[in-house]
XYZ file of C-alpha atoms in Angstrom:
339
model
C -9.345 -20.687 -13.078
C -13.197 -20.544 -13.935
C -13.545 -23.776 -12.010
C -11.602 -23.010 -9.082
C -13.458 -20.072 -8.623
C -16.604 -21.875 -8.557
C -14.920 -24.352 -5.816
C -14.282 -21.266 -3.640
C -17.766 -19.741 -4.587
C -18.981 -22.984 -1.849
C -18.063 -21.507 0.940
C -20.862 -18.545 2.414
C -18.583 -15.900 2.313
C -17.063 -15.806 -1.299
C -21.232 -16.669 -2.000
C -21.778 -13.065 -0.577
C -18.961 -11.854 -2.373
C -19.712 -13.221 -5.905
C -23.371 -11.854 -5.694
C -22.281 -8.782 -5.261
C -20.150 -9.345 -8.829
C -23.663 -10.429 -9.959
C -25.619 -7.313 -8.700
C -22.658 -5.069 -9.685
C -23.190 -6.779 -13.055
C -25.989 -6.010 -13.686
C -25.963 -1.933 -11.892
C -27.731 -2.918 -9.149
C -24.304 -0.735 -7.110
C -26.391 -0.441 -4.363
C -27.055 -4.425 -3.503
C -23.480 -4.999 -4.437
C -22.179 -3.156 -1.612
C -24.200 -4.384 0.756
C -23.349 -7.708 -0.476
C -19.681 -6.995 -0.118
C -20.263 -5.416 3.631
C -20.107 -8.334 5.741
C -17.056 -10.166 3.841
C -15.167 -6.992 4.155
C -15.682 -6.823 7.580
C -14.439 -10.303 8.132
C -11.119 -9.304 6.045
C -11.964 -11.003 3.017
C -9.626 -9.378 0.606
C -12.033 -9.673 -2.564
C -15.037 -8.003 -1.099
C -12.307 -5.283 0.564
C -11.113 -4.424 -2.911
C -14.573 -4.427 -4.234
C -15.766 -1.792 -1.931
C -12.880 0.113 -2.345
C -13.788 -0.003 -6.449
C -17.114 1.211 -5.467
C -16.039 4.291 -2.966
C -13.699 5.574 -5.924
C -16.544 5.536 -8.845
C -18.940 6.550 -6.270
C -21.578 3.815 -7.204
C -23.728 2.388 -4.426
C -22.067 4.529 -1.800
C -20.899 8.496 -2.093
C -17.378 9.115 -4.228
C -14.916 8.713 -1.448
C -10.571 8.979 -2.356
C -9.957 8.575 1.918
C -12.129 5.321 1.808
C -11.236 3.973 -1.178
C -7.586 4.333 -0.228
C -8.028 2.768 3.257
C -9.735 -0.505 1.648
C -7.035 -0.461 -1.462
C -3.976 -0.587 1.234
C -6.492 -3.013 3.751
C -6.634 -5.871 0.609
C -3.197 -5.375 0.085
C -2.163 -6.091 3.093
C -4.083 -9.322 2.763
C -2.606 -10.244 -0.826
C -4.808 -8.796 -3.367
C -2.294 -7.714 -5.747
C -4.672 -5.629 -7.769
C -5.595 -3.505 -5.071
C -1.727 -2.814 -4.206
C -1.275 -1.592 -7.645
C -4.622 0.684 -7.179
C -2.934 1.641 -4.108
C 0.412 2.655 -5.285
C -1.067 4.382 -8.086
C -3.123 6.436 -5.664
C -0.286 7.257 -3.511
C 1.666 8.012 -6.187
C -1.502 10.958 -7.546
C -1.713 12.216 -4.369
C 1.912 13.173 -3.850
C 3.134 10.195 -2.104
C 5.814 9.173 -4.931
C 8.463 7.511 -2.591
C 6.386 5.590 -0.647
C 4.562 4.597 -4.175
C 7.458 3.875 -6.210
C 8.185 0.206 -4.864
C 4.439 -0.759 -5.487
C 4.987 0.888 -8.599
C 7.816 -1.187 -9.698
C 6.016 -4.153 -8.672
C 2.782 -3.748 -10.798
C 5.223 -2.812 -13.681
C 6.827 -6.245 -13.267
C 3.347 -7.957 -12.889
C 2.893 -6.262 -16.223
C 0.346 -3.751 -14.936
C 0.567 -0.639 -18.106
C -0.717 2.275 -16.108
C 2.406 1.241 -13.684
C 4.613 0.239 -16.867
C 3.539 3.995 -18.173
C 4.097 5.635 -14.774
C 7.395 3.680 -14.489
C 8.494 4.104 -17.949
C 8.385 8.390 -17.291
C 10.300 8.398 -13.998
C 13.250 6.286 -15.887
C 13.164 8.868 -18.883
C 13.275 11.895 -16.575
C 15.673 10.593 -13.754
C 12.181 11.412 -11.491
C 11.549 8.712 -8.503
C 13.903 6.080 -10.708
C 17.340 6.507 -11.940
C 17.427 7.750 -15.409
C 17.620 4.895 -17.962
C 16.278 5.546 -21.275
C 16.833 2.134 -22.594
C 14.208 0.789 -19.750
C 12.235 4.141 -20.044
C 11.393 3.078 -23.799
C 10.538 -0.167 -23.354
C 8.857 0.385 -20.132
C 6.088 2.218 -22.795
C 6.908 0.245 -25.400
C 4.912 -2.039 -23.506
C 2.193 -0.029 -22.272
C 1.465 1.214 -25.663
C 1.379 -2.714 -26.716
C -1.895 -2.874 -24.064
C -3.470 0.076 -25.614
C -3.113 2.856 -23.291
C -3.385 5.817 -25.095
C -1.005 8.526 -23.381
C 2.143 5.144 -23.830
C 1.227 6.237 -27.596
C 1.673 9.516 -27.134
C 4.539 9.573 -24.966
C 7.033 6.838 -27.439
C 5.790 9.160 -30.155
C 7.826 11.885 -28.163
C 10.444 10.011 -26.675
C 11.414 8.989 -30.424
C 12.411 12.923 -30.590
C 15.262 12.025 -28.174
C 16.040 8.367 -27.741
C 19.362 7.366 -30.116
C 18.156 4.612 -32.679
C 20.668 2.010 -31.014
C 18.596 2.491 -27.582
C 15.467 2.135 -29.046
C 16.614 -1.146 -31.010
C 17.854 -2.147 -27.385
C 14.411 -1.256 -26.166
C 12.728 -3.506 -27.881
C 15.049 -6.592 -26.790
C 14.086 -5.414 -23.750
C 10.966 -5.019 -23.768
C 10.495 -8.680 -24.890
C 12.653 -9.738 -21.897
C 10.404 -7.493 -19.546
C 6.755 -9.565 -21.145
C 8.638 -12.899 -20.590
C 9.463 -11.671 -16.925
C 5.832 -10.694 -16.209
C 3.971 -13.259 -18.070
C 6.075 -15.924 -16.048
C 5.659 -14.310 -12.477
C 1.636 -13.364 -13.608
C 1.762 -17.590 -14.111
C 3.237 -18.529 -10.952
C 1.121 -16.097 -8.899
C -2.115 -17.867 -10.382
C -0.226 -21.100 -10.093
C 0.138 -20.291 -6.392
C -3.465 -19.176 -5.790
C -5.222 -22.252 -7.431
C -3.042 -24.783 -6.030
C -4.276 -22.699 -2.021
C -0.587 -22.296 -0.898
C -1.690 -18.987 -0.032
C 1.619 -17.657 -1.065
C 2.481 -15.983 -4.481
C 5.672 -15.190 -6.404
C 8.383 -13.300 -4.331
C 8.024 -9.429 -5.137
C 10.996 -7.097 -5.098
C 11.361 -3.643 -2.988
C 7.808 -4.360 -2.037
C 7.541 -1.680 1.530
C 5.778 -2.601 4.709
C 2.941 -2.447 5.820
C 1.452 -3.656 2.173
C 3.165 -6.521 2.149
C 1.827 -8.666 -0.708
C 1.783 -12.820 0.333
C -1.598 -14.184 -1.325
C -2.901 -13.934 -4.633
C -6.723 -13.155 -4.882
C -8.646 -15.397 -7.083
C -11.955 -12.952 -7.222
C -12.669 -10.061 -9.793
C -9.765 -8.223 -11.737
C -9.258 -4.921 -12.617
C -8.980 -3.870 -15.948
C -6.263 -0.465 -16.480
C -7.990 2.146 -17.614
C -6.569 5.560 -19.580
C -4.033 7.681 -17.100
C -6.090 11.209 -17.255
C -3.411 13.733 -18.832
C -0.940 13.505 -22.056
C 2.300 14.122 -20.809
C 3.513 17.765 -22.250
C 5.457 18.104 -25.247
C 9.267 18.479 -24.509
C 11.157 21.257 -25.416
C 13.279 20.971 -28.967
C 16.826 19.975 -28.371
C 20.052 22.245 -28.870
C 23.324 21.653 -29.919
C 24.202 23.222 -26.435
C 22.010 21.580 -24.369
C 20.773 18.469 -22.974
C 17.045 17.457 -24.256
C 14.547 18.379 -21.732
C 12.575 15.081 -20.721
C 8.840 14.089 -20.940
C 7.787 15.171 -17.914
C 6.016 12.756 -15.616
C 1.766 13.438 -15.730
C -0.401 12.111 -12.730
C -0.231 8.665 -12.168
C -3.419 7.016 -14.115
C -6.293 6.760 -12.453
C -7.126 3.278 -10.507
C -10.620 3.614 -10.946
C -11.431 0.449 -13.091
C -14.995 -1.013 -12.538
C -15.014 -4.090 -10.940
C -15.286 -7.107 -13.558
C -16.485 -10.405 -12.513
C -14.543 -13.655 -13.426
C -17.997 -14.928 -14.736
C -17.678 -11.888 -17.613
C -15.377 -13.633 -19.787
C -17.936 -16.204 -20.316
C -20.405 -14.059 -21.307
C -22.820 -14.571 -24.212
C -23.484 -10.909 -24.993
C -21.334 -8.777 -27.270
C -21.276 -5.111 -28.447
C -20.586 -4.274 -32.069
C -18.045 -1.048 -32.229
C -17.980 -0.898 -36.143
C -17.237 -2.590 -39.533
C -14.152 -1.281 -41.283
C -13.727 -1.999 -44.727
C -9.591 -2.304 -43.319
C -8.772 -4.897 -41.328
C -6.449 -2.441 -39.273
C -9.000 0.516 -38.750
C -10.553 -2.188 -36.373
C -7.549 -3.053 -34.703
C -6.913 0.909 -34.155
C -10.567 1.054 -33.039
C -10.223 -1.006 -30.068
C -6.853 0.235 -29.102
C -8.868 2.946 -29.055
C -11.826 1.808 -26.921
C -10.519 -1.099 -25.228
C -9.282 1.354 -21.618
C -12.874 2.495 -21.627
C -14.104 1.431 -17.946
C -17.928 0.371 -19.985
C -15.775 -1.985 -22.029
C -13.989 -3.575 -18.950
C -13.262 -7.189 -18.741
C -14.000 -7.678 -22.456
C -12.482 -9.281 -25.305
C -11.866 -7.850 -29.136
C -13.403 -10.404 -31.547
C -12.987 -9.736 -35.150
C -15.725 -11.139 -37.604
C -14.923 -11.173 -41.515
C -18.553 -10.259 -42.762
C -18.274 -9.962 -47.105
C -15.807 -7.045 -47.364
C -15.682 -5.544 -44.243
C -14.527 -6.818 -40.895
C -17.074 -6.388 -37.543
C -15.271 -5.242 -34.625
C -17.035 -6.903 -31.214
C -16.480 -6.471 -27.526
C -17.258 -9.776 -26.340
C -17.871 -11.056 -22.559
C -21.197 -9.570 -21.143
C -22.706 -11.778 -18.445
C -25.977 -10.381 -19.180
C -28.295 -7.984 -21.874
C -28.266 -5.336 -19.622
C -25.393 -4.904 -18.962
C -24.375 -4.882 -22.734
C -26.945 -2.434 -23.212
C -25.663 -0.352 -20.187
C -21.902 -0.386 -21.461
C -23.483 0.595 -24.902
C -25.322 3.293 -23.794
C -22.760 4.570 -21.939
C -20.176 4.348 -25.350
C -23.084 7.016 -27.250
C -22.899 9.234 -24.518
C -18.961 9.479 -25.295
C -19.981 9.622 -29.087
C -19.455 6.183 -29.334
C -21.797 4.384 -32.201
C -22.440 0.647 -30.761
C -25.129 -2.227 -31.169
C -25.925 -4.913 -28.809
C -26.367 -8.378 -30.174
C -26.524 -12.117 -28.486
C -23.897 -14.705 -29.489
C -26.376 -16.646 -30.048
């Protein structure tokens, strides 16, 4: 993928586009954007989604939803997947569930967990999807697998309600539903280094964002969905259980994370647990933070305790920035070189 990339990178517009990765790399928001003007304008879908990234955090430009939306649908229509599922997920916050429900559905399949969360609720609740609490469970199952925190909170509830034998079924499921996405993910990157220009067929996917490309610039990384999902009511021998009700759609405000990240020779240390699990719990934790996105967890066994690392940063500042941004949330960190 890395070398593809650097194939496309040739040509003058994806140039303008991947310095703008590079200045949005390093918080430079403001050059990024203007980086990302021109290819935009020429309907490059990469620098479209990028701008729309930037109009939702409000870095380099104002905090704009209208914008951000426009430029979300505008590299859909042009085959950036990760911008439909930003898209759907907006539509879906800001009331639009019908029209959001097939992009919905097709982010879940892709394996997307804010969608698989989103998804997951409307199946337990009979809400936008029929009512399937076999699906429902494994739906967030799933999500909870990626480490977004309300999935956790919402299978601890759902557990009040679903039968043991649907759970079990869940998780055969669930398996079934990672095979699914990790095989369509495959053929959609299949599709976009080979330059067919056309991905894997999508299913219910509405007009006008039509999905027939696959993007082969910076990914989003899911971040937390804003609210827990209220506690249901206890059940009664006379009644039916009243549902988890369905909370906002998660935000689709991930920072945009350059290809080039995952390469990266800087790392920042999260903690050393004397348990092996307390570090896996740790970046379950963490890992939805939008400072950490992009990274990887790297476990180091150092004497008796294990170091917990996010690993990936193109540069030193922009460790230091993701860092500094972890204490303001209370977050210890330290930022050391690979080397």
């Amino acid at each position: 993928m890395a070398t593809a990339l650097l194939a496309l990178a040739a040509t003058p517009v994806l140039a303008d586009v991947k310095a703008g990765v590079d200045a949005w790399s390093e918080g430079d928001y403001t050059r990024a954007v203007g980086e990302w003007q021109g290819p935009a304008a020429s309907g490059d879908a990469d620098a479209l989604f990028n701008l729309a990234q930037a109009y939702r955090l409000g870095r380099g430009v104002d905090a704009d939803n209208a914008r951000a939306r426009s430029l979300y649908e505008e590299a859909a229509r042009r085959g950036h997947l990760k911008a439909a599922d930003n898209y759907g997920l907006m539509l879906f916050q800001e009331g639009e569930q019908e029209k959001a429900m097939p992009l919905i559905r097709a982010a879940s399949d892709r394996g997307d967990p804010r969608a698989q969360y989103v998804l997951g609720l409307s199946h337990f609740n009979a809400d936008f999807a029929p009512r399937d609490w076999v699906r429902a469970y494994a739906l967030m199952t799933l999500a909870q697998g990626q480490g977004l925190p309300q999935a956790q909170d919402a299978v601890a509830q759902m557990d009040q309600f679903v039968p043991l034998v649907q759970r079990q079924q869940a998780q055969s499921l669930a398996r079934q539903l990672e095979a699914e996405a990790q095989a369509q993910r495959s053929a959609e990157l299949a599709a976009a280094e080979l330059g067919s220009g056309q991905a894997a067929p999508l299913a219910a996917q509405p007009r006008p964002a039509v999905l027939t490309a696959v993007s082969q610039g910076p990914a989003a990384m899911p971040v937390p969905a804003p609210t827990p999902v209220s506690p249901p009511v206890a059940m009664t021998a006379a009644a039916a259980p009243a549902p988890v009700r369905v909370a906002a759609a998660p935000t689709p405000t991930p920072t945009p994370a350059p290809a080039a990240r995952s390469i990266g020779t800087w790392r920042v240390q999260l903690g050393a647990f004397g348990v092996a699990g307390n570090a896996d719990r740790m970046w379950n934790k963490l890992s939805g933070n939008p400072a950490l996105a992009g990274t990887q967890k790297t476990l180091i066994p150092s004497g008796k305790v294990t170091r917990l690392l996010a690993t990936g940063f193109a540069s030193k500042t922009a460790a230091q920035q993701a860092c500094a941004s972890l204490k303001r949330q209370g977050q210890a960190c330290l930022v050391v070189s690979q080397g």
